[in-house]
Each structure stands twice: as structure tokens, then as C-alpha cells.
Tab-separated table of C-alpha atoms in Angstrom:
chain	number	residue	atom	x	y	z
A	14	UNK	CA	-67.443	-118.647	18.517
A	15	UNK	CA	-64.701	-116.348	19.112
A	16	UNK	CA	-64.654	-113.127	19.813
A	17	UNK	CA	-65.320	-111.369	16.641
A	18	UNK	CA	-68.295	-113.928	16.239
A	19	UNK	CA	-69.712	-113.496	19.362
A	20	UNK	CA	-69.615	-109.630	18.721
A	21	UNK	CA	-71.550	-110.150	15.889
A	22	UNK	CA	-74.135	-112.830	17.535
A	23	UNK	CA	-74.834	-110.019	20.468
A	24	UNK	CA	-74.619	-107.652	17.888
A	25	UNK	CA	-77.091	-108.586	15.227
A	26	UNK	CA	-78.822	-111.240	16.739
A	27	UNK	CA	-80.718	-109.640	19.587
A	28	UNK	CA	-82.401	-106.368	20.145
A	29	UNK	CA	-79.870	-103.583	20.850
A	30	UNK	CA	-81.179	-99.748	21.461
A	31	UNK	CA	-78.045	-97.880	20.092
A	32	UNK	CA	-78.578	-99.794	16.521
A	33	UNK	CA	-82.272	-100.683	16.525
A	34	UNK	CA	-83.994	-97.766	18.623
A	35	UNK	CA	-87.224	-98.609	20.080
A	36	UNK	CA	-88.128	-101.771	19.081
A	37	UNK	CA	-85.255	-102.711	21.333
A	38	UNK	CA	-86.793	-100.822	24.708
A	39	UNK	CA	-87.600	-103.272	27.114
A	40	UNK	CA	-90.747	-102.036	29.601
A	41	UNK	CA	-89.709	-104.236	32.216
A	42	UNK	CA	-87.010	-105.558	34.007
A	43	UNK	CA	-88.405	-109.284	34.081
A	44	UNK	CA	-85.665	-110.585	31.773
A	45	UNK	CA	-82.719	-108.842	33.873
A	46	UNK	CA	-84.089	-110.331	37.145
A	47	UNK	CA	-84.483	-113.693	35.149
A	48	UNK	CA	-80.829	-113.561	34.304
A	49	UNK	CA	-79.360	-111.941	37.469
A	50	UNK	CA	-81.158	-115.448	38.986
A	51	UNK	CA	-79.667	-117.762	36.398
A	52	UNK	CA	-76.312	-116.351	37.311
A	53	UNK	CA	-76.263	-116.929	40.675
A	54	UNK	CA	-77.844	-113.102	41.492
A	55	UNK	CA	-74.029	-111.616	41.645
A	56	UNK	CA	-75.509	-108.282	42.083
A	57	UNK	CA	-76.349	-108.790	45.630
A	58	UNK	CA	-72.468	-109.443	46.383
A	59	UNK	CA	-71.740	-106.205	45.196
A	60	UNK	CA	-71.104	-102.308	46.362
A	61	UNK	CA	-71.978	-100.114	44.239
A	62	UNK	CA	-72.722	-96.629	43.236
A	63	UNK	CA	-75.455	-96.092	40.644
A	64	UNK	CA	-75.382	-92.838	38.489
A	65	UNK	CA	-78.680	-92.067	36.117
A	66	UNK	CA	-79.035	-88.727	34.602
A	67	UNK	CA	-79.831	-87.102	30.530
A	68	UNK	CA	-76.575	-86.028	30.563
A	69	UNK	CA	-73.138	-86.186	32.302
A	70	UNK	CA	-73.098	-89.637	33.508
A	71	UNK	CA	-70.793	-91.244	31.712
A	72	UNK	CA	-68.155	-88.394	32.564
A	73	UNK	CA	-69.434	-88.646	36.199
A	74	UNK	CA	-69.175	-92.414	36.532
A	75	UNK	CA	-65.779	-92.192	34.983
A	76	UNK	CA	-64.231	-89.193	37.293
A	77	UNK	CA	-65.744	-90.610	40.661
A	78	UNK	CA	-64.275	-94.584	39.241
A	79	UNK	CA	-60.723	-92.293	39.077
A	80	UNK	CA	-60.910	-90.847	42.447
A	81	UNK	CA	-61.463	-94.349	43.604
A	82	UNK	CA	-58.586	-95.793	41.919
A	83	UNK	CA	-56.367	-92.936	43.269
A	84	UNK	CA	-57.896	-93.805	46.909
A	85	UNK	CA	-56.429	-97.435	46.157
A	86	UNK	CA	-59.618	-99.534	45.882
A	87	UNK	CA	-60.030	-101.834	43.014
A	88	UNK	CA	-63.153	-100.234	41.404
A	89	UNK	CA	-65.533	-101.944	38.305
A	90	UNK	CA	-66.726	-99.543	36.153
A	91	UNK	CA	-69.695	-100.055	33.715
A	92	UNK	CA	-71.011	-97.821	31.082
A	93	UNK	CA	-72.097	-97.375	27.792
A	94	UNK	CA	-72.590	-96.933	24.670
A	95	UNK	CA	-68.487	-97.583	23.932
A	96	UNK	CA	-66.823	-95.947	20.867
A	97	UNK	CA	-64.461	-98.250	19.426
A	98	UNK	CA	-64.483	-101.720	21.028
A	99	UNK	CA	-67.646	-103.691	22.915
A	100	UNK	CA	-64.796	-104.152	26.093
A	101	UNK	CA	-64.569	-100.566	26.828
A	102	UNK	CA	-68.281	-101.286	28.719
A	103	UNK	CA	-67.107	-103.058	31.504
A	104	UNK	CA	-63.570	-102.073	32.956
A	105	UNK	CA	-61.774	-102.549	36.061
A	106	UNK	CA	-59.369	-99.955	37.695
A	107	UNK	CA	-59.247	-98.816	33.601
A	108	UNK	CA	-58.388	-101.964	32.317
A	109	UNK	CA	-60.896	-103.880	29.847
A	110	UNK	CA	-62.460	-107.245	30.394
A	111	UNK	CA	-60.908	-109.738	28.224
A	112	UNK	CA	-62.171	-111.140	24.559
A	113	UNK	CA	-61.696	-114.469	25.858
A	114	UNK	CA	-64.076	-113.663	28.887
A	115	UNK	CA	-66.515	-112.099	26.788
A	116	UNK	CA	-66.289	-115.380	24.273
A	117	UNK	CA	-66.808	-117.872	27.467
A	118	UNK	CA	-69.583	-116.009	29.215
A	119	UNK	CA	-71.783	-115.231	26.106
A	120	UNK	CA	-71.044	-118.928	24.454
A	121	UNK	CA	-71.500	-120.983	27.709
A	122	UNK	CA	-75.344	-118.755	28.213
A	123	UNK	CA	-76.166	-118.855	24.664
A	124	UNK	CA	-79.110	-121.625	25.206
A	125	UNK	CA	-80.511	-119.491	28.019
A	126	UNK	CA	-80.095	-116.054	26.296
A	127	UNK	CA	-81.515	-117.029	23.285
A	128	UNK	CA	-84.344	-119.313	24.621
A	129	UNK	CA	-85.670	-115.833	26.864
A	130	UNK	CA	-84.964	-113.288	24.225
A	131	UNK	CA	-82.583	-111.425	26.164
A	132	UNK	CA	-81.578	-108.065	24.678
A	133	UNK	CA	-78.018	-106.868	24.065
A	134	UNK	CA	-77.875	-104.760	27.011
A	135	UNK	CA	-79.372	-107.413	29.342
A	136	UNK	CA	-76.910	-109.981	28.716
A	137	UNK	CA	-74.095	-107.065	28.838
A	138	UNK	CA	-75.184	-105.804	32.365
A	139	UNK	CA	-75.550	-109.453	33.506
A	140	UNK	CA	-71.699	-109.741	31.932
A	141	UNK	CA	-70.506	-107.130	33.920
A	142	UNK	CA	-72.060	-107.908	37.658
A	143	UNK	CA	-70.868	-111.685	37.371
A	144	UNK	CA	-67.444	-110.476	35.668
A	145	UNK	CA	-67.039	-107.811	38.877
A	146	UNK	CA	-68.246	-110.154	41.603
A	147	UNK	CA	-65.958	-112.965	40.088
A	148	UNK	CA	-62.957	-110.435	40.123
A	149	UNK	CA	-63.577	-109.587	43.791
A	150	UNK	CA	-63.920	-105.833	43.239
A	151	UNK	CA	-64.086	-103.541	46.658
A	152	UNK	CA	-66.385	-100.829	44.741
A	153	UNK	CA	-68.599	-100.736	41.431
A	154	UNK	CA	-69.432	-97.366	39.334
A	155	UNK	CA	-72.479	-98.750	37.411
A	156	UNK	CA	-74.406	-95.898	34.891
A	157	UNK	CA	-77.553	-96.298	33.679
A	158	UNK	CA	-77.962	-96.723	30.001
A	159	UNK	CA	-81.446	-95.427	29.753
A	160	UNK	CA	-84.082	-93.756	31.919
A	161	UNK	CA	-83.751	-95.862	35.597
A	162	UNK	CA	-86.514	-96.986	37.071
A	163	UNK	CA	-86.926	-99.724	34.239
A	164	UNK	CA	-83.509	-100.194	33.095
A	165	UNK	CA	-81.634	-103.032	33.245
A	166	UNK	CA	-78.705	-101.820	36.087
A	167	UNK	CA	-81.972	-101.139	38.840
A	168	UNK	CA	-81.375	-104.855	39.803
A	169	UNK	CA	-78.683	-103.046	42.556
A	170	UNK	CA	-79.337	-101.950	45.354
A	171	UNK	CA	-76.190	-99.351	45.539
A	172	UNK	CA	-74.540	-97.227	48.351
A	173	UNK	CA	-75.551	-94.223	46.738
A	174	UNK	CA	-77.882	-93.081	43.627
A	175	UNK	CA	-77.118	-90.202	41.359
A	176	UNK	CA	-79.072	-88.003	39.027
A	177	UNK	CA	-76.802	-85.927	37.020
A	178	UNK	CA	-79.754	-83.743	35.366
A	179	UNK	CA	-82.773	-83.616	33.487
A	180	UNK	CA	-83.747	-83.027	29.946
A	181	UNK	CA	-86.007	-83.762	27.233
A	182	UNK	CA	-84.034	-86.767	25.397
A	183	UNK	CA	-85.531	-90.252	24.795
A	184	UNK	CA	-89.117	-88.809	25.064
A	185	UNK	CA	-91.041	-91.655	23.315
A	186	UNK	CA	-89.911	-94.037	26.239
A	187	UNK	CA	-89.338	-91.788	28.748
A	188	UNK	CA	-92.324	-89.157	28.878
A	189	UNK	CA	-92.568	-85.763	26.923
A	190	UNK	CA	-91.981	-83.553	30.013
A	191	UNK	CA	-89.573	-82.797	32.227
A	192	UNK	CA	-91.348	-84.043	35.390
A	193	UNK	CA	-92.268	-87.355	33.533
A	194	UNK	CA	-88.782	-87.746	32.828
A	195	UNK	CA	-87.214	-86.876	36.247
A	196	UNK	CA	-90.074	-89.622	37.771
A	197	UNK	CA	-88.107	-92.405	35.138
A	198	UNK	CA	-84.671	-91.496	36.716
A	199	UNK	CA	-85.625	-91.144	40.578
A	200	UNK	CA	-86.590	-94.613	40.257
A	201	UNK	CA	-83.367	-95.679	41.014
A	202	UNK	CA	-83.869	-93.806	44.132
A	203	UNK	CA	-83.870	-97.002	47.010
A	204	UNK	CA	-85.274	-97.510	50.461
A	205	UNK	CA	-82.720	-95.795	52.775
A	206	UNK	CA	-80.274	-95.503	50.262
A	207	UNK	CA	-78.713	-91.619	49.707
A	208	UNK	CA	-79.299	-89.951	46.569
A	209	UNK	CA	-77.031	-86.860	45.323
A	210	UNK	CA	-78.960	-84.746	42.762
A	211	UNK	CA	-76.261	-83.433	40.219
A	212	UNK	CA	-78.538	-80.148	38.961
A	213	UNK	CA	-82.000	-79.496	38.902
A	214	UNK	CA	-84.823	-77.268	37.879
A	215	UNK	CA	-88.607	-75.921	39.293
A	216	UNK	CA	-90.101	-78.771	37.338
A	217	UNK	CA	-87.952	-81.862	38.932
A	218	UNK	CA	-87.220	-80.954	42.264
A	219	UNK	CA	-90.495	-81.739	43.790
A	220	UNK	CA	-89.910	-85.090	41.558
A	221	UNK	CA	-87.170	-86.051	43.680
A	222	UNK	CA	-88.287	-84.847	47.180
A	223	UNK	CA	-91.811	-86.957	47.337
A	224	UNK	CA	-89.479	-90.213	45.841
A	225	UNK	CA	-86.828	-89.593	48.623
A	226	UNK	CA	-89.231	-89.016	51.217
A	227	UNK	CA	-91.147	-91.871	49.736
A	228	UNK	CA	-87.912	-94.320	50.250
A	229	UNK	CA	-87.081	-92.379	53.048
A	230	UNK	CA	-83.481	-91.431	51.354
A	231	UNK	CA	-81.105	-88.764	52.363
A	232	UNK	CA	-80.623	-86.301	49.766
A	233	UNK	CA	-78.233	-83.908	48.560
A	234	UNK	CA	-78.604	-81.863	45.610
A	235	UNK	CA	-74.968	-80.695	44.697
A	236	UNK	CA	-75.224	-77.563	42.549
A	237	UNK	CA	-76.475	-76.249	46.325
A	238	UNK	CA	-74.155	-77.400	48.615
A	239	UNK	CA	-70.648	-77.607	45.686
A	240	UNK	CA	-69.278	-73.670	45.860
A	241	UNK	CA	-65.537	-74.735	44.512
A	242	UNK	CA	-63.971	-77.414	42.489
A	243	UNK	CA	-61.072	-79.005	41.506
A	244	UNK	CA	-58.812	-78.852	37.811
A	245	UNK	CA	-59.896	-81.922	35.762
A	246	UNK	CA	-58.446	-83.359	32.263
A	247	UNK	CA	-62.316	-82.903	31.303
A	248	UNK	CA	-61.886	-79.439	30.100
A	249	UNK	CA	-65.501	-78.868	29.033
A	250	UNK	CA	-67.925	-75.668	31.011
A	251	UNK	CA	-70.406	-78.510	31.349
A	252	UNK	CA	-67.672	-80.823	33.286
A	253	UNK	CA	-68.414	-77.889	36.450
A	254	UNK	CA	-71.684	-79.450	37.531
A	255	UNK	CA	-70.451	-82.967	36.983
A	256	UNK	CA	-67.199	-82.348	39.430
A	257	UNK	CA	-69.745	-80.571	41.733
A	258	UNK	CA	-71.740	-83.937	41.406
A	259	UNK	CA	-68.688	-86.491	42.249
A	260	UNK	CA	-67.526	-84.331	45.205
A	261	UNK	CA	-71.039	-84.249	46.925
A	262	UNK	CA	-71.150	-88.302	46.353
A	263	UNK	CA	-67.469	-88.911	47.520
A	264	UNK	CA	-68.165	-87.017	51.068
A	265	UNK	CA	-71.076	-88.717	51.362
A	266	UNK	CA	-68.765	-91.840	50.852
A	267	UNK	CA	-66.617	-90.392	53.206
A	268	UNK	CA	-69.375	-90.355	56.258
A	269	UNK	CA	-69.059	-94.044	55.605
A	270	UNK	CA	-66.972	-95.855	57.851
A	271	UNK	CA	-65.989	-98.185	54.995
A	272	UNK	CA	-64.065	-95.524	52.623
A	273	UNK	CA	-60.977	-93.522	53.243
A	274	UNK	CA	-60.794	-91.007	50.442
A	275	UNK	CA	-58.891	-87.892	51.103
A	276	UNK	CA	-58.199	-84.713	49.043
A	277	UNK	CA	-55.262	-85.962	47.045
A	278	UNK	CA	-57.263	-88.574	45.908
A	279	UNK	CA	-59.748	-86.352	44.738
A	280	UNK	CA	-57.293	-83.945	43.192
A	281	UNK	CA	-55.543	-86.489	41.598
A	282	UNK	CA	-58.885	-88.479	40.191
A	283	UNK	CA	-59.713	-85.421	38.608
A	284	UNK	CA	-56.696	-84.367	37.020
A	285	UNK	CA	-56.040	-88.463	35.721
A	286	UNK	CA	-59.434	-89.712	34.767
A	287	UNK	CA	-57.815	-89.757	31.150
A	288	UNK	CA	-55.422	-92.201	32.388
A	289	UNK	CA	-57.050	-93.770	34.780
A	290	UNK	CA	-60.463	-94.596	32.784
A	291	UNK	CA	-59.271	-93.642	29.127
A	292	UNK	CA	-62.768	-91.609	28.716
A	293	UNK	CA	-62.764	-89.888	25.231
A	294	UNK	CA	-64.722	-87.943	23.305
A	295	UNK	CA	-65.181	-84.862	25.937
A	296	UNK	CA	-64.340	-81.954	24.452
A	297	UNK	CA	-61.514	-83.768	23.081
A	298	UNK	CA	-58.624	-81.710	20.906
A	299	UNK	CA	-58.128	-84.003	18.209
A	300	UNK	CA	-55.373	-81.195	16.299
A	301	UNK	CA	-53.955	-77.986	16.302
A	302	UNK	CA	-53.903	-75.481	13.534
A	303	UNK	CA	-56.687	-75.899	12.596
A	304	UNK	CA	-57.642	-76.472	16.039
A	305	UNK	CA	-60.339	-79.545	16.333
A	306	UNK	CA	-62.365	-80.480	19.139
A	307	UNK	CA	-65.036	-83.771	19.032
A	308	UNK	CA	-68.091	-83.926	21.605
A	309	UNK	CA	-70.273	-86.871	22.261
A	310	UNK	CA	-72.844	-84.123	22.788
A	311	UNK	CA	-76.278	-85.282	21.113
A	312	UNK	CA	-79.452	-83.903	22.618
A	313	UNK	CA	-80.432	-80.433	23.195
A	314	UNK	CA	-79.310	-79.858	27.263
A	315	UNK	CA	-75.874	-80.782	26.064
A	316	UNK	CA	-76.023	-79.323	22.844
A	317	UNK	CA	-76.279	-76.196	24.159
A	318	UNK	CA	-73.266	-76.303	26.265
A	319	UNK	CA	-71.303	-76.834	23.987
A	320	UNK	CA	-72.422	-74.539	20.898
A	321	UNK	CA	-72.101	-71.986	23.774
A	322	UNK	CA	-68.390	-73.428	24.749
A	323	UNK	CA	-67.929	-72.837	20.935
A	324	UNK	CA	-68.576	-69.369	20.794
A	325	UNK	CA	-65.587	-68.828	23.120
A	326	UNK	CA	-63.056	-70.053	20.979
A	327	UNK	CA	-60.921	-67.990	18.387
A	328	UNK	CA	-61.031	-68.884	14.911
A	329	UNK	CA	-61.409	-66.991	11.385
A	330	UNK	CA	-63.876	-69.978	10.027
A	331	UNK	CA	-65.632	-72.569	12.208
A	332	UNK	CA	-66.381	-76.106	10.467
A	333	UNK	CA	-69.103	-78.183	11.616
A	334	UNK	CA	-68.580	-82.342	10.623
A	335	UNK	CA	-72.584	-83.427	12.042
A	336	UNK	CA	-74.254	-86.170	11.510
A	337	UNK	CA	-77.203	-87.843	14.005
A	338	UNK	CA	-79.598	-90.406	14.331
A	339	UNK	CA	-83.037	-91.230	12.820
A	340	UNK	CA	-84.827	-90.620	15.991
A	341	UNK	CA	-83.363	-87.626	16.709
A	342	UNK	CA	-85.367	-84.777	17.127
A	343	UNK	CA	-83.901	-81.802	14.683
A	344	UNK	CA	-86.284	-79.210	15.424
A	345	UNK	CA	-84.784	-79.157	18.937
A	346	UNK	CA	-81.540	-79.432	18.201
A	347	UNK	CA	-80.750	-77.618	15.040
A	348	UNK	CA	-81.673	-73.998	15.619
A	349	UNK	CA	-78.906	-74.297	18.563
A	350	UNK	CA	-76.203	-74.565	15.128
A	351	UNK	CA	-74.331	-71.347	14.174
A	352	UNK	CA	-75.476	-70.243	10.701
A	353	UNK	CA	-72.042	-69.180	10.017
A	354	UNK	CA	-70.851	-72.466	9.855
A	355	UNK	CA	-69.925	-74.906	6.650
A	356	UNK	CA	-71.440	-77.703	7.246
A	357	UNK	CA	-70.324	-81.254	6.747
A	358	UNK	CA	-73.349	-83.668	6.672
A	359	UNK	CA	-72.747	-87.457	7.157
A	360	UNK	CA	-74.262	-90.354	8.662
A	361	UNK	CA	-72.901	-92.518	11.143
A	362	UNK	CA	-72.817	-95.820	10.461
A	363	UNK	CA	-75.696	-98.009	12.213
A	364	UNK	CA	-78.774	-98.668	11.280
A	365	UNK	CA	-80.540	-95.960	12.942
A	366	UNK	CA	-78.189	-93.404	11.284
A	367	UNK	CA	-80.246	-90.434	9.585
A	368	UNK	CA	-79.225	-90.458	6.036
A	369	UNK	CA	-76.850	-87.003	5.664
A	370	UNK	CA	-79.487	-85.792	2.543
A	371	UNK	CA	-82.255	-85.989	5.153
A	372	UNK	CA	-80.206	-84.268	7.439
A	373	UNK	CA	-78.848	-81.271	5.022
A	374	UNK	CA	-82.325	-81.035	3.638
A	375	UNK	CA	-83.597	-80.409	7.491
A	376	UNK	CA	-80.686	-78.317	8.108
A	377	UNK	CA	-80.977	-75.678	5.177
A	378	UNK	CA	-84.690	-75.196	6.861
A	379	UNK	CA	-82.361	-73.734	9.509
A	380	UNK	CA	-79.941	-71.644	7.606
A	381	UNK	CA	-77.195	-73.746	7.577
A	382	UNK	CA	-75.528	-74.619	4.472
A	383	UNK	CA	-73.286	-77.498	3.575
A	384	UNK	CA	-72.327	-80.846	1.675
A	385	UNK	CA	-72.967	-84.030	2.503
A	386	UNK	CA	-71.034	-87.193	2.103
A	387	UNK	CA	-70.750	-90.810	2.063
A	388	UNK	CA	-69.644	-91.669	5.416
A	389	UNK	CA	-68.017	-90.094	8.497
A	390	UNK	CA	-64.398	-90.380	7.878
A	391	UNK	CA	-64.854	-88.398	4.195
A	392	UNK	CA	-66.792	-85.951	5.554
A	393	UNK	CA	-63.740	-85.425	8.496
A	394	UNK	CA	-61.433	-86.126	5.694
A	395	UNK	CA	-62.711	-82.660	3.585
A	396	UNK	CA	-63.605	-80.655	6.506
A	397	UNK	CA	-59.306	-80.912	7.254
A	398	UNK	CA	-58.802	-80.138	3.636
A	399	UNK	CA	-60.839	-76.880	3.795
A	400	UNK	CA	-59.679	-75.661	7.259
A	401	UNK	CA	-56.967	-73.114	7.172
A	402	UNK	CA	-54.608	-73.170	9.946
A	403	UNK	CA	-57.038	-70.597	12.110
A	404	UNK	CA	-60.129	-72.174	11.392
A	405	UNK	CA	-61.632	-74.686	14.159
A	406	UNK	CA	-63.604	-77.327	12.947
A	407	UNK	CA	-65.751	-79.298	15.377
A	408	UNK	CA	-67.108	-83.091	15.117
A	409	UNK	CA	-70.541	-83.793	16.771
A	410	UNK	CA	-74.320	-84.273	16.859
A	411	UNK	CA	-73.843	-88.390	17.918
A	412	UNK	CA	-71.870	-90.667	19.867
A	413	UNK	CA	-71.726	-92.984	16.535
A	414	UNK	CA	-70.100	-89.663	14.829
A	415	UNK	CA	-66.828	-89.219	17.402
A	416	UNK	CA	-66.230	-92.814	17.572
A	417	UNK	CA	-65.748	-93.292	13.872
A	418	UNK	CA	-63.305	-90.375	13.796
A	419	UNK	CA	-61.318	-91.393	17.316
């Protein structure tokens, strides 16, 4: 296969939670200790830093990767979902894995993937800790694509664990409650292994305190002990806590004899993450006059940062492009939406895109009043048309959204 094929084998062949939802949730990690084995266990040859969290961690894996690279270490980075191209999962000091690696891993385990059922995002995290022990990396950023305790990645036993935040997202794997939710992300949490909380609230700080005493884990929680940050390229007001979140984890990197970071690096991390990690879709300017800004903002903690963030700006009309998924739950999210808005409904294109009639019919419940259309890129395509030059229009509601638009 090449690599278009083999994109389309992991792709359609095997269970994958950002297309199929939850029939693709695996309530184990039997199969991702099954695979670490087959491939030699590469995890265990590995340093790494593991961030969890509802929100945040993808911008938090990315900046502390960035300070990294500034501090001269050769650094893997692994996240997900991507927006444009599979490769953008696993990186290393920015730069992409190759097709052709990609091609070679996935067709030379094909009889072993397929004879133990092994989901998309097993066989990706299994890509990524044999492609970063074979490249001889010093230091591994590795997020957490879902919950912890049971995802894939908690085959590591890292230098540090993070937990950016808590909130009610993923709730029919994850628990309905904030404390259920906080117990699915502290179990990355490891024996003796130093955690860095990124925020917290009443409900999941006692979460965290019986798992670290439990595992008998340091623990910092960083919206405590954080007063001051530095300028970023991630211009967003929810970016504050994540900063506040990387500088807690990179001093306690710092007390460790093995890493030489200083405040340059740190400075400069910040202010090139763009550059360094090519991270989109963060309260991203797209265009000027009409001013547009994209978020991968999709549940309500995030949501709400940014609707909020919106009311800052200047503008005569604000335009709203939005379009979700099917599992999405609108009640929570939609009364956050301005009702002065025009709204531009459209869904995303994967399977577990909510069709835009659903969505506008949901939506008017609401107050807010719009068309829908066909696909993404039409809906973006009239929002510009109607936008006068003072008019802001914003692009949101799903991942899936801002990468068909980027």
C-alpha cells in the first residue's frame, strides 16, 4: 500500500473515535500492552512527559515541546486529533514523520493489527513510541487522546504527569460528574512520579490529593503557585492557565539534574511555538477586514472562554460559521451562543458530523437564527460574502470545522 492507501486502511478499516464515536472506545488497555510487547515495548526506552486534561492539552503539549526545542533537546511530540494530514500526530522537534515510515510500519504489522483488532489510535500510539525510540529522541511530549487512566498513551511511565483541567466532555465514557471525570484523568498519576495540576475546582481537588498520596507523587497545582507569565504566539485568555501549567512542569524539570532549561528558553518557546510546532487553530486570525478568528473550541469549559474572548472584540456584526458533532451535547453548549449572531450551520465532514438541519433546528430553540449549508467550505464561503469590512466572523463548535477551513 502506499501512503494514501494505508490512510485509508487505518482510516476505514478499524475503529477510530474521532469518526466512529463510541463504538470505537476501548475499556481497556489490553490491546496497547499487546502491541507495545509485539514491538519490542519501546515505551520503556523512553522519557517522557504525559499531559491529560478536558481542555488545553494539546496547546500545553505543544508550548512545553517548544521550550524544549529552544533548550536544544531533540523532543517527540505526539498528539491528536490532526487537522489536515494523519503526520501532524507524531512530530519531532516540529518536523512530521514521513509517509514512507507510516507506509512501512502499518504494512509490515498489518497481520498482527488486523488479527487483534487493534483500533486506529492503538496502532498510532504504538507508531509513535517505536518511531521516537528508533529516532533516539532525548525527551517525549505525549497527550492523552481521551480520559487517562484507560487510554492508550498510560503504557508510559513519564517524568512528569499533567492535568490541564476538568470538565464535563466525553461523559458517556468518562462519568457524568466532575469528580468521576477528574478520577479518569488522575489515572495517569504514577508511583513516585510528579504530577502538576493545570487548574482545578472544589469537586476535583480532593480527586487528585487521595491519587497522589495514593502513588505517593509530588504535586503541584499551578494556578497556585504561577503569579506571572510570559508573551506567547497563543493569543487566546484561556492560553493564561496553560502557560501557568508549562512553567510549573518545566521547573519541576529543572530540579532534575538531567535538564538545563533557562529563561530564554522559556521566553523564546513561548513566543515560537507557531514555528517551532506549527499548532493551528488557537484563536487563529485567518483575515482582516472583516476580521476572522477560528477556535478548535468544542465543549462547554472551552466554549465559554472563548464566547467570552468574543465579547471583547470590536465589530458592527459578528458571524458565527458552527457546525459540531452527533454526540455533542447542544443543550450545554448552545445557550453559551450570542443571539445576535447570523448563523452559518454546516456539518463537518465525518461520519459523526451532526447534520446542519439538526443543528439549526436545535439552535432556533435557542434564539439563534441562521442558514444552513452543504458543507463547511460554503458555509465559510457566504459568511465572507456577507461580512462587511467591520464585521468579525468566527469559525467553531468542532475540531472537524477549523480543519476544513485551514
Amino acid at each position: 500500500m502506499n501512503y494514501k492507501e494505508t490512510l485509508d486502511w487505518m482510516f476505514n478499516k478499524l475503529p477510530m473515535y474521532q469518526t466512529q464515536g463510541a463504538t470505537a472506545y476501548r475499556k481497556d488497555i489490553t490491546n496497547t500492552l499487546l502491541l507495545a510487547k509485539h514491538l519490542g515495548n519501546p515505551e520503556q526506552y523512553l522519557k517522557c512527559i504525559h499531559v491529560a486534561g478536558t481542555n488545553g492539552k494539546g496547546s500545553t503539549s505543544h508550548l512545553l515541546a517548544s521550550v524544549l526545542q529552544e533548550a536544544g533537546y531533540k523532543v517527540g511530540l505526539y498528539t491528536s486529533p490532526h487537522l489536515k494530514d494523519y503526520r501532524e500526530r507524531i512530530a519531532i522537534n516540529g518536523k512530521s514523520i514521513s509517509e514512507e515510515y507510516v507506509t512501512d510500519f502499518i504494512n509490515k504489522n498489518k497481520p498482527f493489527f488486523e488479527a487483534n483488532e487493534l483500533s486506529f489510535f492503538e496502532m498510532s500510539v504504538g507508531l509513535a513510541f517505536k518511531y521516537f525510540k528508533e529516532q533516539n529522541t532525548d525527551v517525549n511530549v505525549i497527550e492523552v487522546g481521551m480520559g487517562g487512566r484507560l487510554d492508550a498513551t498510560n503504557i508510559i511511565t513519564p517524568l512528569i504527569s499533567v492535568i490541564t483541567n476538568i470538565g464535563l466532555d466525553h461523559t458517556q465514557f468518562l462519568g457524568d460528574t466532575l469528580e468521576a471525570i477528574a478520577y479518569e484523568k488522575a489515572g495517569i498519576i504514577k508511583p513516585n512520579v510528579p504530577v502538576v495540576i493545570g487548574e482545578y475546582v472544589a469537586q476535583t481537588k480532593p480527586v487528585y490529593l487521595a491519587k497522589a498520596e495514593e502513588t505517593n507523587s509530588k504535586i503541584y497545582f499551578a494556578s497556585d503557585l504561577i503569579a506571572e507569565t510570559f508573551p506567547s504566539a497563543l493569543i487566546g485568555d484561556y492560553q493564561t492557565q496553560n502557560k501557568k501549567t508549562v512553567l510549573q512542569t518545566i521547573k519541576v524539570l529543572q530540579s532534575q539534574n538531567d535538564f538545563t532549561i533557562t529563561e530564554k528558553n522559556i521566553k523564546d518557546g513561548f513566543l515560537n511555538v507557531i514555528i517551532n510546532t506549527h499548532l493551528y487553530g488557537r484563536w487563529q486570525q485567518l483575515g482582516e477586514n472583516p476580521k476572522i478568528i477560528c477556535d478548535t473550541a468544542h465543549n462547554s469549559h472551552g466554549l465559554k472562554i472563548v464566547l467570552n474572548q468574543l465579547k471583547k472584540e470590536s465589530f458592527d456584526q459578528l458571524h458565527i460559521v458552527l457546525g459540531v458533532v452527533n454526540d455533542k451535547n447542544l443543550d450545554e453548549i448552545l445557550p453559551l451562543f450570542p443571539k445576535t449572531a447570523k448563523y452559518y450551520f454546516c456539518k463537518p465532514n465525518i461520519p459523526r458530523g451532526l447534520d446542519a438541519e439538526i443543528l439549526k433546528e436545535k439552535a432556533s430553540g435557542y434564539d439563534l437564527e441562521g442558514e444552513t449549508f452543504s458543507s463547511v467550505s460554503n458555509a465559510y464561503k457566504a459568511a465572507k460574502e456577507k461580512a462587511m469590512s467591520k464585521d468579525l466572523i468566527y469559525v467553531g463548535g468542532s475540531t472537524f470545522v477549523v480543519a476544513e477551513i485551514l
